[in-house]
mmCIF file of C-alpha atoms and ligand atoms in Angstrom:
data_model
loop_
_atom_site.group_PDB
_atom_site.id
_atom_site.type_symbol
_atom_site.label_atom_id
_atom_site.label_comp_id
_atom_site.label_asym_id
_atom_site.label_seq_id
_atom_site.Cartn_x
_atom_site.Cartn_y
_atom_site.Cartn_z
ATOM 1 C CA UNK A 1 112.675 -53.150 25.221
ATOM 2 C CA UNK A 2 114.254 -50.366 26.837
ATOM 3 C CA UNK A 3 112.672 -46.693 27.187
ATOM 4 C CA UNK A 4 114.384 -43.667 26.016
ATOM 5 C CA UNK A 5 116.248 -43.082 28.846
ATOM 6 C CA UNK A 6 117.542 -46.588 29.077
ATOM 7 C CA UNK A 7 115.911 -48.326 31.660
ATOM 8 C CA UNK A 8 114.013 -51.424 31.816
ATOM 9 C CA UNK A 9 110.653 -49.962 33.273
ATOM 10 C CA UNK A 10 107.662 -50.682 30.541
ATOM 11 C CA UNK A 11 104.438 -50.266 33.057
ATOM 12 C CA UNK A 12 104.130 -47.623 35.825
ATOM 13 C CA UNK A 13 100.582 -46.232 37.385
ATOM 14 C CA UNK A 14 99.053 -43.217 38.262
ATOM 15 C CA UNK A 15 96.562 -42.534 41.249
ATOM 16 C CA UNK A 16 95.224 -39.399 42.870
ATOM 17 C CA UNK A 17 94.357 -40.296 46.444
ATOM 18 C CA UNK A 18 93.589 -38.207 49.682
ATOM 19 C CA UNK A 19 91.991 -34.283 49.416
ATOM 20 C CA UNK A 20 91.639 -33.300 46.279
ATOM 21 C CA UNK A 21 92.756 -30.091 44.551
ATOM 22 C CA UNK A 22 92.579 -28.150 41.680
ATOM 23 C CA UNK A 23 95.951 -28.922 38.863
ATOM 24 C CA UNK A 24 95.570 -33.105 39.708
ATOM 25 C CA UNK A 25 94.250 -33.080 36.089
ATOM 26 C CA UNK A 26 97.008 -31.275 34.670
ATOM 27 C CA UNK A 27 99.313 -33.480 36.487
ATOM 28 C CA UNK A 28 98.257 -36.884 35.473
ATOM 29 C CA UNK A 29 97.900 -35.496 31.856
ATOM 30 C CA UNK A 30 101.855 -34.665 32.433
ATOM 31 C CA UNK A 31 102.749 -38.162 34.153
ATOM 32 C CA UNK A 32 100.401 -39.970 30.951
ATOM 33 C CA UNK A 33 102.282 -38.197 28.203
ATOM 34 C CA UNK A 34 105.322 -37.912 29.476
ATOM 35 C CA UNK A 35 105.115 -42.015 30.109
ATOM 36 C CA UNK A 36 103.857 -42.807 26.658
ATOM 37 C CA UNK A 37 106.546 -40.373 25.186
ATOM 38 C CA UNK A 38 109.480 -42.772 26.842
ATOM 39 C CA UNK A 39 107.853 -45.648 25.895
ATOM 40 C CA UNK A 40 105.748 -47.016 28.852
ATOM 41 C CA UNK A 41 102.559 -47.913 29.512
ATOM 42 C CA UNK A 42 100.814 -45.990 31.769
ATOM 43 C CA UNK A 43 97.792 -47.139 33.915
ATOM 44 C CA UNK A 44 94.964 -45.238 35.621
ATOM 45 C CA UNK A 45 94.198 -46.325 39.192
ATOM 46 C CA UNK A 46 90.661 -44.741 39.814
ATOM 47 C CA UNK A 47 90.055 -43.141 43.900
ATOM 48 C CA UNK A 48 93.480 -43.825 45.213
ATOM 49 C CA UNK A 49 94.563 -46.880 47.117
ATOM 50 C CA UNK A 50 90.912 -47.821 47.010
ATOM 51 C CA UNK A 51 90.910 -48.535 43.125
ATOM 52 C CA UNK A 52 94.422 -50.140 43.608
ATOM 53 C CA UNK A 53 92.432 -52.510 46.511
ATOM 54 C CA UNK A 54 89.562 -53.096 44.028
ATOM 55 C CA UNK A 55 91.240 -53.551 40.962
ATOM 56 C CA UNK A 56 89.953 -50.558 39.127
ATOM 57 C CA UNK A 57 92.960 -50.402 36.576
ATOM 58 C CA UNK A 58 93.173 -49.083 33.159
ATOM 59 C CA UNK A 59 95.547 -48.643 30.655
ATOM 60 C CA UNK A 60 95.259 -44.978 29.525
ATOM 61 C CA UNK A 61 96.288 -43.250 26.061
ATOM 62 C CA UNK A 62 96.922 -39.809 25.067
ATOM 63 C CA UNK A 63 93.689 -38.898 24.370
ATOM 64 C CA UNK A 64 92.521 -40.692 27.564
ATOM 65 C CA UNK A 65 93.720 -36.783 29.381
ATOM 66 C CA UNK A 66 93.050 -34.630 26.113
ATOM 67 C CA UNK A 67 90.642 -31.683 27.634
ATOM 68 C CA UNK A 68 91.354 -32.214 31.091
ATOM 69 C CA UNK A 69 94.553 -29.460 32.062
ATOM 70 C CA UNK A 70 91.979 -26.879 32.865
ATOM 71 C CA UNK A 71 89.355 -28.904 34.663
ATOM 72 C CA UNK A 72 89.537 -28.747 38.370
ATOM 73 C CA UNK A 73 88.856 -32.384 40.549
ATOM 74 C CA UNK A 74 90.295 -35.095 39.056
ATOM 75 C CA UNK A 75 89.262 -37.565 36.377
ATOM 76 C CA UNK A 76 90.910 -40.710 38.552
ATOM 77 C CA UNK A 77 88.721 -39.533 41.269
ATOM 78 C CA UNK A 78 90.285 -39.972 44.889
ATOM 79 C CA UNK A 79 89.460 -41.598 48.058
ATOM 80 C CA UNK A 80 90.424 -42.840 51.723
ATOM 81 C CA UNK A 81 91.197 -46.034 51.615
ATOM 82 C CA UNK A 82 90.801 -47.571 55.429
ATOM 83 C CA UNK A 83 92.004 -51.192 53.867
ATOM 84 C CA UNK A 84 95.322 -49.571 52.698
ATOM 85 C CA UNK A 85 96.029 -49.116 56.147
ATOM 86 C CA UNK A 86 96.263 -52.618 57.054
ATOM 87 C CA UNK A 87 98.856 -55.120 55.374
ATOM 88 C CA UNK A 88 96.234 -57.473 54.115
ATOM 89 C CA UNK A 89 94.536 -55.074 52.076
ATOM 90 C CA UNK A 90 98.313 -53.529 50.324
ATOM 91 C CA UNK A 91 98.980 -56.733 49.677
ATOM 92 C CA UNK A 92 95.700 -57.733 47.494
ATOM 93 C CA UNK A 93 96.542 -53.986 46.009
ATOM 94 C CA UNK A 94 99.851 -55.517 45.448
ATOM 95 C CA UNK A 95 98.674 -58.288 43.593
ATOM 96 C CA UNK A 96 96.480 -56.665 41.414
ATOM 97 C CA UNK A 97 99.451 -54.176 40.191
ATOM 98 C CA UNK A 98 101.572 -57.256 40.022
ATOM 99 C CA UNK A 99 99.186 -59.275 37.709
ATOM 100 C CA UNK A 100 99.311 -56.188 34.966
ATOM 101 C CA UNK A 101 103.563 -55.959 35.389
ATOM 102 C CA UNK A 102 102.737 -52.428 37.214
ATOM 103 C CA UNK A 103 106.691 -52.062 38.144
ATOM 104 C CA UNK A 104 106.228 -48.239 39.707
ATOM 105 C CA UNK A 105 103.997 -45.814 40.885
ATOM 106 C CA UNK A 106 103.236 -41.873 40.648
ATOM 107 C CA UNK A 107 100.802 -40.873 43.507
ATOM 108 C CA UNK A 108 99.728 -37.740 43.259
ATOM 109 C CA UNK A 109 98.134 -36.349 47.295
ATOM 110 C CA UNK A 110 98.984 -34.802 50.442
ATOM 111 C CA UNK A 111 101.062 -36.168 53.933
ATOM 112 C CA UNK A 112 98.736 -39.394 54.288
ATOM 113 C CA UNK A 113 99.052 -40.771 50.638
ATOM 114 C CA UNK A 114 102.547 -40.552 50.789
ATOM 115 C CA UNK A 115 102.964 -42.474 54.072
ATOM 116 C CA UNK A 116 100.867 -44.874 52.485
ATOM 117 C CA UNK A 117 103.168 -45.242 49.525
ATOM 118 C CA UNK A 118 106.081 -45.499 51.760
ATOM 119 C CA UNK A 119 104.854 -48.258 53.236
ATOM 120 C CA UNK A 120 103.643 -49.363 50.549
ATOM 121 C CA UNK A 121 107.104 -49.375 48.708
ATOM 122 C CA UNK A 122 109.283 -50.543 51.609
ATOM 123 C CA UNK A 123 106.486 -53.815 51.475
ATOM 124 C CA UNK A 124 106.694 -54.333 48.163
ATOM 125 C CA UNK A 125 109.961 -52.608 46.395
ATOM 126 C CA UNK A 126 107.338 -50.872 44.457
ATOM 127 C CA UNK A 127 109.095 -47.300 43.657
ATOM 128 C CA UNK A 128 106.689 -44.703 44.290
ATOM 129 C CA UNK A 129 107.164 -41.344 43.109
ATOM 130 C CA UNK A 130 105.020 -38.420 45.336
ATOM 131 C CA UNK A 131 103.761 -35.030 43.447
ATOM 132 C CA UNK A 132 102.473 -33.039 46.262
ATOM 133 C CA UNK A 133 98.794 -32.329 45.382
ATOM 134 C CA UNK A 134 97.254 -30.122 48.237
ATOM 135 C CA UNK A 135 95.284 -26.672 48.671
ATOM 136 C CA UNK A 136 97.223 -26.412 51.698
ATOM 137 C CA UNK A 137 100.634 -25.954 51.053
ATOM 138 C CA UNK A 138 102.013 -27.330 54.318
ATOM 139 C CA UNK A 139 104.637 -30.155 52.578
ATOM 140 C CA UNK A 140 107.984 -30.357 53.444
ATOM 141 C CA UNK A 141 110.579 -30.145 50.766
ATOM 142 C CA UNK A 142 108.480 -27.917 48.913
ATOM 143 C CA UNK A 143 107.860 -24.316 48.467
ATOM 144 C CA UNK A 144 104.717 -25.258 46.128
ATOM 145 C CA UNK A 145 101.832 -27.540 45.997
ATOM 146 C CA UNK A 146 99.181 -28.284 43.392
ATOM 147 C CA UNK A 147 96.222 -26.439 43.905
ATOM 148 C CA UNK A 148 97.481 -23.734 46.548
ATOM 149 C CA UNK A 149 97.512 -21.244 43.826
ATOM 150 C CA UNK A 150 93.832 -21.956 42.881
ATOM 151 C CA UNK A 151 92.671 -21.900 46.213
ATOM 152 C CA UNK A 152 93.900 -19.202 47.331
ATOM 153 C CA UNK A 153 92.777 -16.926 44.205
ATOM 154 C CA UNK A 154 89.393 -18.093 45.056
ATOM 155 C CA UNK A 155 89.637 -16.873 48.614
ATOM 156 C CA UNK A 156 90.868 -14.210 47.738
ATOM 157 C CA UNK A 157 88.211 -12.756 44.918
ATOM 158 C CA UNK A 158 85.234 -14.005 47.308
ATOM 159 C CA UNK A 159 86.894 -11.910 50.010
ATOM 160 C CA UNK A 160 87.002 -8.754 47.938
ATOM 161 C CA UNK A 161 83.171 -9.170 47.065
ATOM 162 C CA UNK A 162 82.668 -9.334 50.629
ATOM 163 C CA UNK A 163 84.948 -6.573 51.541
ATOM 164 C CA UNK A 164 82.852 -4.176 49.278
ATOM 165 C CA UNK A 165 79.682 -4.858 51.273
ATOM 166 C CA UNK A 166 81.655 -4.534 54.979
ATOM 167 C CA UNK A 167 82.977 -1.155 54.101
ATOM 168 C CA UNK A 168 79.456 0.286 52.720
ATOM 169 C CA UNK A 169 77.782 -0.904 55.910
ATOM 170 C CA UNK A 170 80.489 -0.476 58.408
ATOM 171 C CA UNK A 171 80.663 -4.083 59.538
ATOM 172 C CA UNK A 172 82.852 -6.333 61.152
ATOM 173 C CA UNK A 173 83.469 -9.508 58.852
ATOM 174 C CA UNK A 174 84.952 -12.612 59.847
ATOM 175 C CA UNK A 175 85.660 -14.722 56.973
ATOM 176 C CA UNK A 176 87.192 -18.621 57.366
ATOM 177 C CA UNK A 177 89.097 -20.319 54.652
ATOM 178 C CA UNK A 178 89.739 -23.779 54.688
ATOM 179 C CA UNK A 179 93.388 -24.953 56.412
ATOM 180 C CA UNK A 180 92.771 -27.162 59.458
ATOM 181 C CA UNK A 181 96.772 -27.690 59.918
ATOM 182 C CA UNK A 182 98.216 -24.724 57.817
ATOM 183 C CA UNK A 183 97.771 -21.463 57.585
ATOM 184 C CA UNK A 184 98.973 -20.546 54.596
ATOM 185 C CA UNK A 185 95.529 -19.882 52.421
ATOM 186 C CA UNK A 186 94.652 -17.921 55.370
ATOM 187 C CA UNK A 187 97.549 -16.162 55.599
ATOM 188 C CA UNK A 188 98.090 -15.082 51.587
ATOM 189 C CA UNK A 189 94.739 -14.647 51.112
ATOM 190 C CA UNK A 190 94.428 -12.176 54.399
ATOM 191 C CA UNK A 191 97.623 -10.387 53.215
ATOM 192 C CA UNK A 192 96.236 -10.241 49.816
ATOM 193 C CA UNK A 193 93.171 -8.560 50.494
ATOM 194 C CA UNK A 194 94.486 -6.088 53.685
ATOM 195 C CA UNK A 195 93.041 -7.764 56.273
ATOM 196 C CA UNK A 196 93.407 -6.036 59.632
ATOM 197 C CA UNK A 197 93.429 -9.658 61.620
ATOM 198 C CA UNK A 198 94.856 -13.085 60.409
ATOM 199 C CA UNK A 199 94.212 -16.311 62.739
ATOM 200 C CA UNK A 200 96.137 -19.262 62.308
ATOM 201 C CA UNK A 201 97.183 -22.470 63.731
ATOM 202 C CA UNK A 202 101.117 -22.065 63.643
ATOM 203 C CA UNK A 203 100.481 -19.253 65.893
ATOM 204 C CA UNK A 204 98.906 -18.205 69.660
ATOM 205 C CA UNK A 205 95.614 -15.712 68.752
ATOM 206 C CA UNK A 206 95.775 -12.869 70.731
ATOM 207 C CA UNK A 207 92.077 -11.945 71.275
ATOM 208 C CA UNK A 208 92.970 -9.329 73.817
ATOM 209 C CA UNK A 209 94.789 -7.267 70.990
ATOM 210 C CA UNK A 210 91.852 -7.594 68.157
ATOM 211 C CA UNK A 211 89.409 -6.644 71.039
ATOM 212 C CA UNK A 212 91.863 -3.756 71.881
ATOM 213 C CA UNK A 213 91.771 -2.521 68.112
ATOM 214 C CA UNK A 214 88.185 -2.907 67.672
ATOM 215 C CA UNK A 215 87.433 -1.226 70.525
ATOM 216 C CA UNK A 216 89.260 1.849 69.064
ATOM 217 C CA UNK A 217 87.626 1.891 66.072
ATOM 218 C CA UNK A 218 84.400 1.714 67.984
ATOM 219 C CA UNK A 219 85.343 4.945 69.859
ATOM 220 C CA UNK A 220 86.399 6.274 66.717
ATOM 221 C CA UNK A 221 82.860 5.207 64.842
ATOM 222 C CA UNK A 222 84.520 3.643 62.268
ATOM 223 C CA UNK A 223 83.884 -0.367 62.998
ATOM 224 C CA UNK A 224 84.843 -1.938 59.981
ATOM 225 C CA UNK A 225 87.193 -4.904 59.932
ATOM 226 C CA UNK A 226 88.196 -7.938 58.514
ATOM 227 C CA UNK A 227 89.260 -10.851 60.071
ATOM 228 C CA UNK A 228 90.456 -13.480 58.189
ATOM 229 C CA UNK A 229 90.392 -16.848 60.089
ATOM 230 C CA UNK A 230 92.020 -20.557 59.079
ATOM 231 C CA UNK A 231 89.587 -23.436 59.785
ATOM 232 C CA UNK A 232 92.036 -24.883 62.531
ATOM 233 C CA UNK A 233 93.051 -21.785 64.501
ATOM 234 C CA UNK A 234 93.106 -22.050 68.218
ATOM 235 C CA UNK A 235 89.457 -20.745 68.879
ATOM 236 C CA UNK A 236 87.807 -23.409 65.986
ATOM 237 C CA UNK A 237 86.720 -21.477 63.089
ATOM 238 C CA UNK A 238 84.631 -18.079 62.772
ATOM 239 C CA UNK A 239 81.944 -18.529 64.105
ATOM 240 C CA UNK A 240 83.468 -19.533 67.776
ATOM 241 C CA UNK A 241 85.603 -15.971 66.810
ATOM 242 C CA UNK A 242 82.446 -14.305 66.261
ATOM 243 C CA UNK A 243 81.103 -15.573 69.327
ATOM 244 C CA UNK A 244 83.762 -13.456 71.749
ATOM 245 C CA UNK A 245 83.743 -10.650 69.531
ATOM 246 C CA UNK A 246 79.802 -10.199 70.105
ATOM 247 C CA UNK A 247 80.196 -10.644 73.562
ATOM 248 C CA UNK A 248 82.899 -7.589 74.101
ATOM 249 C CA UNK A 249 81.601 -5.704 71.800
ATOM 250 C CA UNK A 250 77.653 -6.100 71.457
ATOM 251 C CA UNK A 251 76.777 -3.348 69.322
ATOM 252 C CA UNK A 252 79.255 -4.294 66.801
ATOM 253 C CA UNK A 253 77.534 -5.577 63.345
ATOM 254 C CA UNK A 254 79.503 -8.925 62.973
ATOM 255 C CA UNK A 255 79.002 -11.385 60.227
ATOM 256 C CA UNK A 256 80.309 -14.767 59.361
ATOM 257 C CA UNK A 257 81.013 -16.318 56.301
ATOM 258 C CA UNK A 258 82.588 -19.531 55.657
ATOM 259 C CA UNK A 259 84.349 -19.953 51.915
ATOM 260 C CA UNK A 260 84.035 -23.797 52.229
ATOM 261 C CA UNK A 261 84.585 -25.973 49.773
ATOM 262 C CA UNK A 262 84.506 -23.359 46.523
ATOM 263 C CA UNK A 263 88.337 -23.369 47.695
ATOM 264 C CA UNK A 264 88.487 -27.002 46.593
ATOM 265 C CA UNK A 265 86.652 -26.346 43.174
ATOM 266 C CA UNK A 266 87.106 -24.532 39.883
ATOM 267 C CA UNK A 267 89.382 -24.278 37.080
ATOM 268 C CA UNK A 268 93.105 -24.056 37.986
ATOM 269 C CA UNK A 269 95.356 -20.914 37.186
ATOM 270 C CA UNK A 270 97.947 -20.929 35.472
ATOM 271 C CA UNK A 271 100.388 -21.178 37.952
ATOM 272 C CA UNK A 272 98.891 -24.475 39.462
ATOM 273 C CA UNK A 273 98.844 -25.731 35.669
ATOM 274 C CA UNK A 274 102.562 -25.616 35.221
ATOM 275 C CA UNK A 275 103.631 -26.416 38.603
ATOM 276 C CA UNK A 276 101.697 -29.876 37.864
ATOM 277 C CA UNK A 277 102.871 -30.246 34.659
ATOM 278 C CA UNK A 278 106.506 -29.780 35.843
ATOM 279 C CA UNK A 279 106.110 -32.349 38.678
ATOM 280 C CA UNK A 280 104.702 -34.875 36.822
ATOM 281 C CA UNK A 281 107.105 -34.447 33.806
ATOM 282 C CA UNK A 282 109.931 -34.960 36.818
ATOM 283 C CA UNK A 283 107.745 -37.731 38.604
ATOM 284 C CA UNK A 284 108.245 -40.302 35.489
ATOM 285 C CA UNK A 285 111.668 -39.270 34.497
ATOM 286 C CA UNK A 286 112.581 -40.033 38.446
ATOM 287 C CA UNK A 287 111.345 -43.311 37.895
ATOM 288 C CA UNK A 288 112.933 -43.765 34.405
ATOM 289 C CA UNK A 289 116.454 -42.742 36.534
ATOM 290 C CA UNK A 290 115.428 -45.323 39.424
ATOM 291 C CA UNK A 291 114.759 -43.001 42.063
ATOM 292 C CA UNK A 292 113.215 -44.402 45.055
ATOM 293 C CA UNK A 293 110.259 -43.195 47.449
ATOM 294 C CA UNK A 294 110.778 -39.173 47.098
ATOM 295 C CA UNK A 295 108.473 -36.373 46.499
ATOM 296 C CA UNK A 296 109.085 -34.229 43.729
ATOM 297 C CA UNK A 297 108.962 -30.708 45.287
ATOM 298 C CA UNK A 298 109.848 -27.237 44.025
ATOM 299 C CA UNK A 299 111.791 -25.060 46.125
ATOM 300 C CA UNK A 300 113.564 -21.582 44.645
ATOM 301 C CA UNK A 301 111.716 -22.395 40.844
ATOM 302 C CA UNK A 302 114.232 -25.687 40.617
ATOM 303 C CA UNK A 303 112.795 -28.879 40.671
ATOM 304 C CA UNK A 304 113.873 -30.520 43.984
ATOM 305 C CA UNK A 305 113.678 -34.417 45.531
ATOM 306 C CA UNK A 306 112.767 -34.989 49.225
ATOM 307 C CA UNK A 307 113.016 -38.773 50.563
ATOM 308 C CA UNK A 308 108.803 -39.663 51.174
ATOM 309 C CA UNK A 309 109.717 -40.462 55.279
ATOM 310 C CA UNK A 310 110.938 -36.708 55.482
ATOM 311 C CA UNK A 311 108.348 -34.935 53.588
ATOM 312 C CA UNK A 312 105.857 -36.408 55.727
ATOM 313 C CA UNK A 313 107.487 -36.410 58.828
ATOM 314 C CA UNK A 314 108.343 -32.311 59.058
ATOM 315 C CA UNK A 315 105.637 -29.651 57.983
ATOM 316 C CA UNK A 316 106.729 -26.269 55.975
ATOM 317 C CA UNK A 317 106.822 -23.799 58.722
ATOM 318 C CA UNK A 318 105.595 -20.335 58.159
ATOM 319 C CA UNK A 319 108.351 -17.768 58.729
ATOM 320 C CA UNK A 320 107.165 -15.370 62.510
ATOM 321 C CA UNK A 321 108.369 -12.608 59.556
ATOM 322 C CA UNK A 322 104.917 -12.547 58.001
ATOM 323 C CA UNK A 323 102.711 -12.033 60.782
ATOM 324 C CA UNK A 324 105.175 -8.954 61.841
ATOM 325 C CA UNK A 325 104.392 -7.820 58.113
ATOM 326 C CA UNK A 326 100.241 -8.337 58.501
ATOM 327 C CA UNK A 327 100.650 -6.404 61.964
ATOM 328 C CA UNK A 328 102.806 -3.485 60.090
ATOM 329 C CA UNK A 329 100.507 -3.287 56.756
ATOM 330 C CA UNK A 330 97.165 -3.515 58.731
ATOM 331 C CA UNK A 331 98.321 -0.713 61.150
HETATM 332 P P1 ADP B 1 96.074 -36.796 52.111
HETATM 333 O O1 ADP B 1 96.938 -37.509 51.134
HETATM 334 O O2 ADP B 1 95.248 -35.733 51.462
HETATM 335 O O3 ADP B 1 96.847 -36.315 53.322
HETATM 336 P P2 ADP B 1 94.786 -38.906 53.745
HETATM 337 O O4 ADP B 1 95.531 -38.571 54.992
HETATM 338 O O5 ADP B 1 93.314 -39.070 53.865
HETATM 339 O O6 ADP B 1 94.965 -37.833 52.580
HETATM 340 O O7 ADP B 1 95.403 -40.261 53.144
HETATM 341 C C1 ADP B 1 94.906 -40.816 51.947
HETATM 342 C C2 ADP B 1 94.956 -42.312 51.992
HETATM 343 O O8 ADP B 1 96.328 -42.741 52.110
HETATM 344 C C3 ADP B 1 94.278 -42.962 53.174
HETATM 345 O O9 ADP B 1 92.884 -43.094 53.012
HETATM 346 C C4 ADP B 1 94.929 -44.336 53.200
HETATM 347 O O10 ADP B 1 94.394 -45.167 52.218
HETATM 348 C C5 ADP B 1 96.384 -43.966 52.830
HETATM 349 N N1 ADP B 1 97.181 -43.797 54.056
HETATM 350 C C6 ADP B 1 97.333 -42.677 54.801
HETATM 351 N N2 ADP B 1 98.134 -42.895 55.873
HETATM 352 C C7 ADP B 1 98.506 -44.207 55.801
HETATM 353 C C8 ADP B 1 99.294 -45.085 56.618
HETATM 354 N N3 ADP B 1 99.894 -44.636 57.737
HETATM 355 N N4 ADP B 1 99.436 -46.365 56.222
HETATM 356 C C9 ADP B 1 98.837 -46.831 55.116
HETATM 357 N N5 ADP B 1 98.072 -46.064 54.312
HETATM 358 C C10 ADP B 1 97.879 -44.779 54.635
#
C-alpha cells in the first residue's frame, strides 16, 4: 500500500523525551492525526528512549489524543534514558521498533533528544524527524519552540502579582525564572513586565551598575526594583543576587522568589497550540517526502528544516540589541 503522498512508509512512532513543556500534547495529537490521515500507523513510545528501551509501544488511534490539545505535560510521558546513551541499549530499542515494522520516528524534545536520534538514525537508518519541544527557546534553526510561549506567560502574570506587592511596600524584588543555558524567559518576561534589571547567561552581569542604580534610588527614598534573574546567570540564581545586594545595601527590603517549576506546568496558549500543531503536521509529511534527521523549526512564520547535527551543535543567540533596549526602557 502506498500513503497519500506516495511513499512506501506504513508505521512511524512518536516519543516525547527530555524536559517537558507545555504544547507536547498538541503536538503528538498533530503527528497521530496527521499519520492516520495518510494512511499510517502511528505508535506511542511512552517516556522517551526509555519506553523505546523497554518496549512500551502502542499503536494509537484518533481518539487515543481526543481531549489532550489543551492539557499541559504530556500523555507519552518523558524521561532520561542513561541506556540510550550506550550502543547496546539503542540497539535492543532498535529491535523492539524493528519487530512492530516501526520504519521512522517523530521525537518531540530539546538539544539532548535530538543528538540521541541522530545517533540513533545514523546506527540504524531509522529517519527521525525533531519538533523542538522546550520552555527555553535556545534551538538553532528556530525562532520558536513548544512551550516558550506558555512559560513565559506564566512568568510573566506571577511577576505582575508580585510587582503589585513591591511597589506598595517599596521593596526590592528579585525574581528567578527557570533558563539554566538561555535567557530568553528571563529576558521576555523582564521586558514584559518593566523590569529595571535582567540577568542572564549570554551576558557578563554588571553588579557594580545595579548597585550604582539602587543606590540612587536609596538616596532618592524610592527603593523599589525588580530584578529579574535566569536560573543560570553568572552569580547562580537569586538568592546568591540577593546575597550582594544585602550586603551593599543593608537597609534595603529585598525579597526572593523563585517561579520554579509552575513555568513547566499549565494549559498551553494559543500560540504554543498552533506552533505544535504546525510542526507536527510538517514532522510526518517530512517523513512521507523522505527527509532525513532534521528538525522542523519555524523561523519568519514559514515552516523551516535544519539538519539534527546543526540544530544541536549551535544555540539561538540573543541579539546585544535587546539588552540596549531593557537598559533604555528601564531608564
Ligand atoms: P532534552 O531533550 O530536554 O535536551 P536531555 O538532554 O536530558 O533532554 O536528553 C534526553 C535523552 O536523550 C537522554 O536521557 C538520552 O536518553 C538521550 N540522549 C541525549 N544525549 C544523547 C547522546 N549524546 N547519545 C545518546 N542519547 C542521548
Amino acid at each position: 500500500m502506498t500513503n497519500k503522498l506516495g511513499g512506501s512508509l506504513k508505521k512511524i512512532g512518536v516519543l516525547t523525551s527530555g524536559g517537558d513543556s507545555p504544547g507536547m500534547n498538541a503536538a503528538i495529537r498533530a503527528v497521530v492525526r496527521t499519520g492516520l490521515y495518510h494512511g499510517l500507523e502511528v505508535f506511542g513510545i511512552m517516556r522517551g528512549y526509555q519506553g523505546m528501551y523497554e518496549d512500551d509501544i502502542f499503536s494509537m488511534d484518533s481518539r487515543s489524543v481526543a481531549n489532550i490539545i489543551q492539557r499541559g505535560g504530556t500523555i507519552l510521558k518523558t524521561a532520561r534514558c542513561k541506556e540510550f546513551f550506550e550502543p547496546e541499549g539503542r540497539k535492543r530499542a532498535f529491535e523492539n521498533l524493528k519487530k512492530r515494522g516501526i520504519e521512522g520516528l517523530v521525537i518531540i524534545g530539546g538539544d539532548g533528544s535530538f543528538r540521541g536520534a541522530q545517533k540513533f538514525s545514523n546506527e540504524y537508518d531509522i529517519p527521525c524527524i525533531g519538533v523542538p519541544g522546550t520552555i527555553d527557546r535556545d534551538m538553532a534553526g528556530t525562532e520558536v519552540t513548544i512551550g516558550f510561549d506558555t512559560a513565559v506567560n506564566t512568568a510573566v502574570q506571577a511577576i505582575d502579582k508580585i510587582r503589585d506587592t513591591m511597589d506598595a511596600h517599596d521593596r526590592v524584588f528579585i525574581v528567578e525564572v527557570m533558563g539554566r543555558d538561555a535567557g530568553y524567559i528571563a529576558l521576555h518576561s523582564g521586558i514584559a513586565t518593566g523590569a529595571e534589571n535582567i540577568l542572564i547567561p549570554e551576558t557578563k552581569t554588571d553588579i557594580e551598575a545595579i548597585i550604582h542604580g539602587l543606590t540612587e534610588k536609596e538616596k532618592r527614598q524610592k527603593l523599589v526594583n525588580l530584578i529579574v534573574v535566569a536560573e543560570g546567570e553568572e552569580f547562580g540564581g537569586a538568592d546568591e543576587v540577593a546575597k550582594v545586594v544585602r550586603q551593599r545595601l543593608p537597609k534595603a527590603d529585598v525579597r526572593v522568589t523563585v517561579l520554579g517549576h509552575i513555568q513547566r506546568g499549565g494549559s498551553p496558549t494559543c500560540e504554543d497550540r498552533l506552533v505544535a500543531s504546525h510542526m507536527g503536521y510538517y514532522a510526518v509529511e517530512s517523513l512521507l517526502l523522505g527527509r532525513k534527521n532534521v528538525m522542523v523549526g519555524v523561523i519568519n512564520n514559514k515552516i523551516h528544516y535544519t539538519p539534527l547535527d546543526k540544530a544541536v551543535k549551535e544555540k539561538h543567540k540573543i541579539g546585544q540589541e535587546w539588552m540596549k533596549i531593557v537598559k533604555i526602557l528601564a531608564s
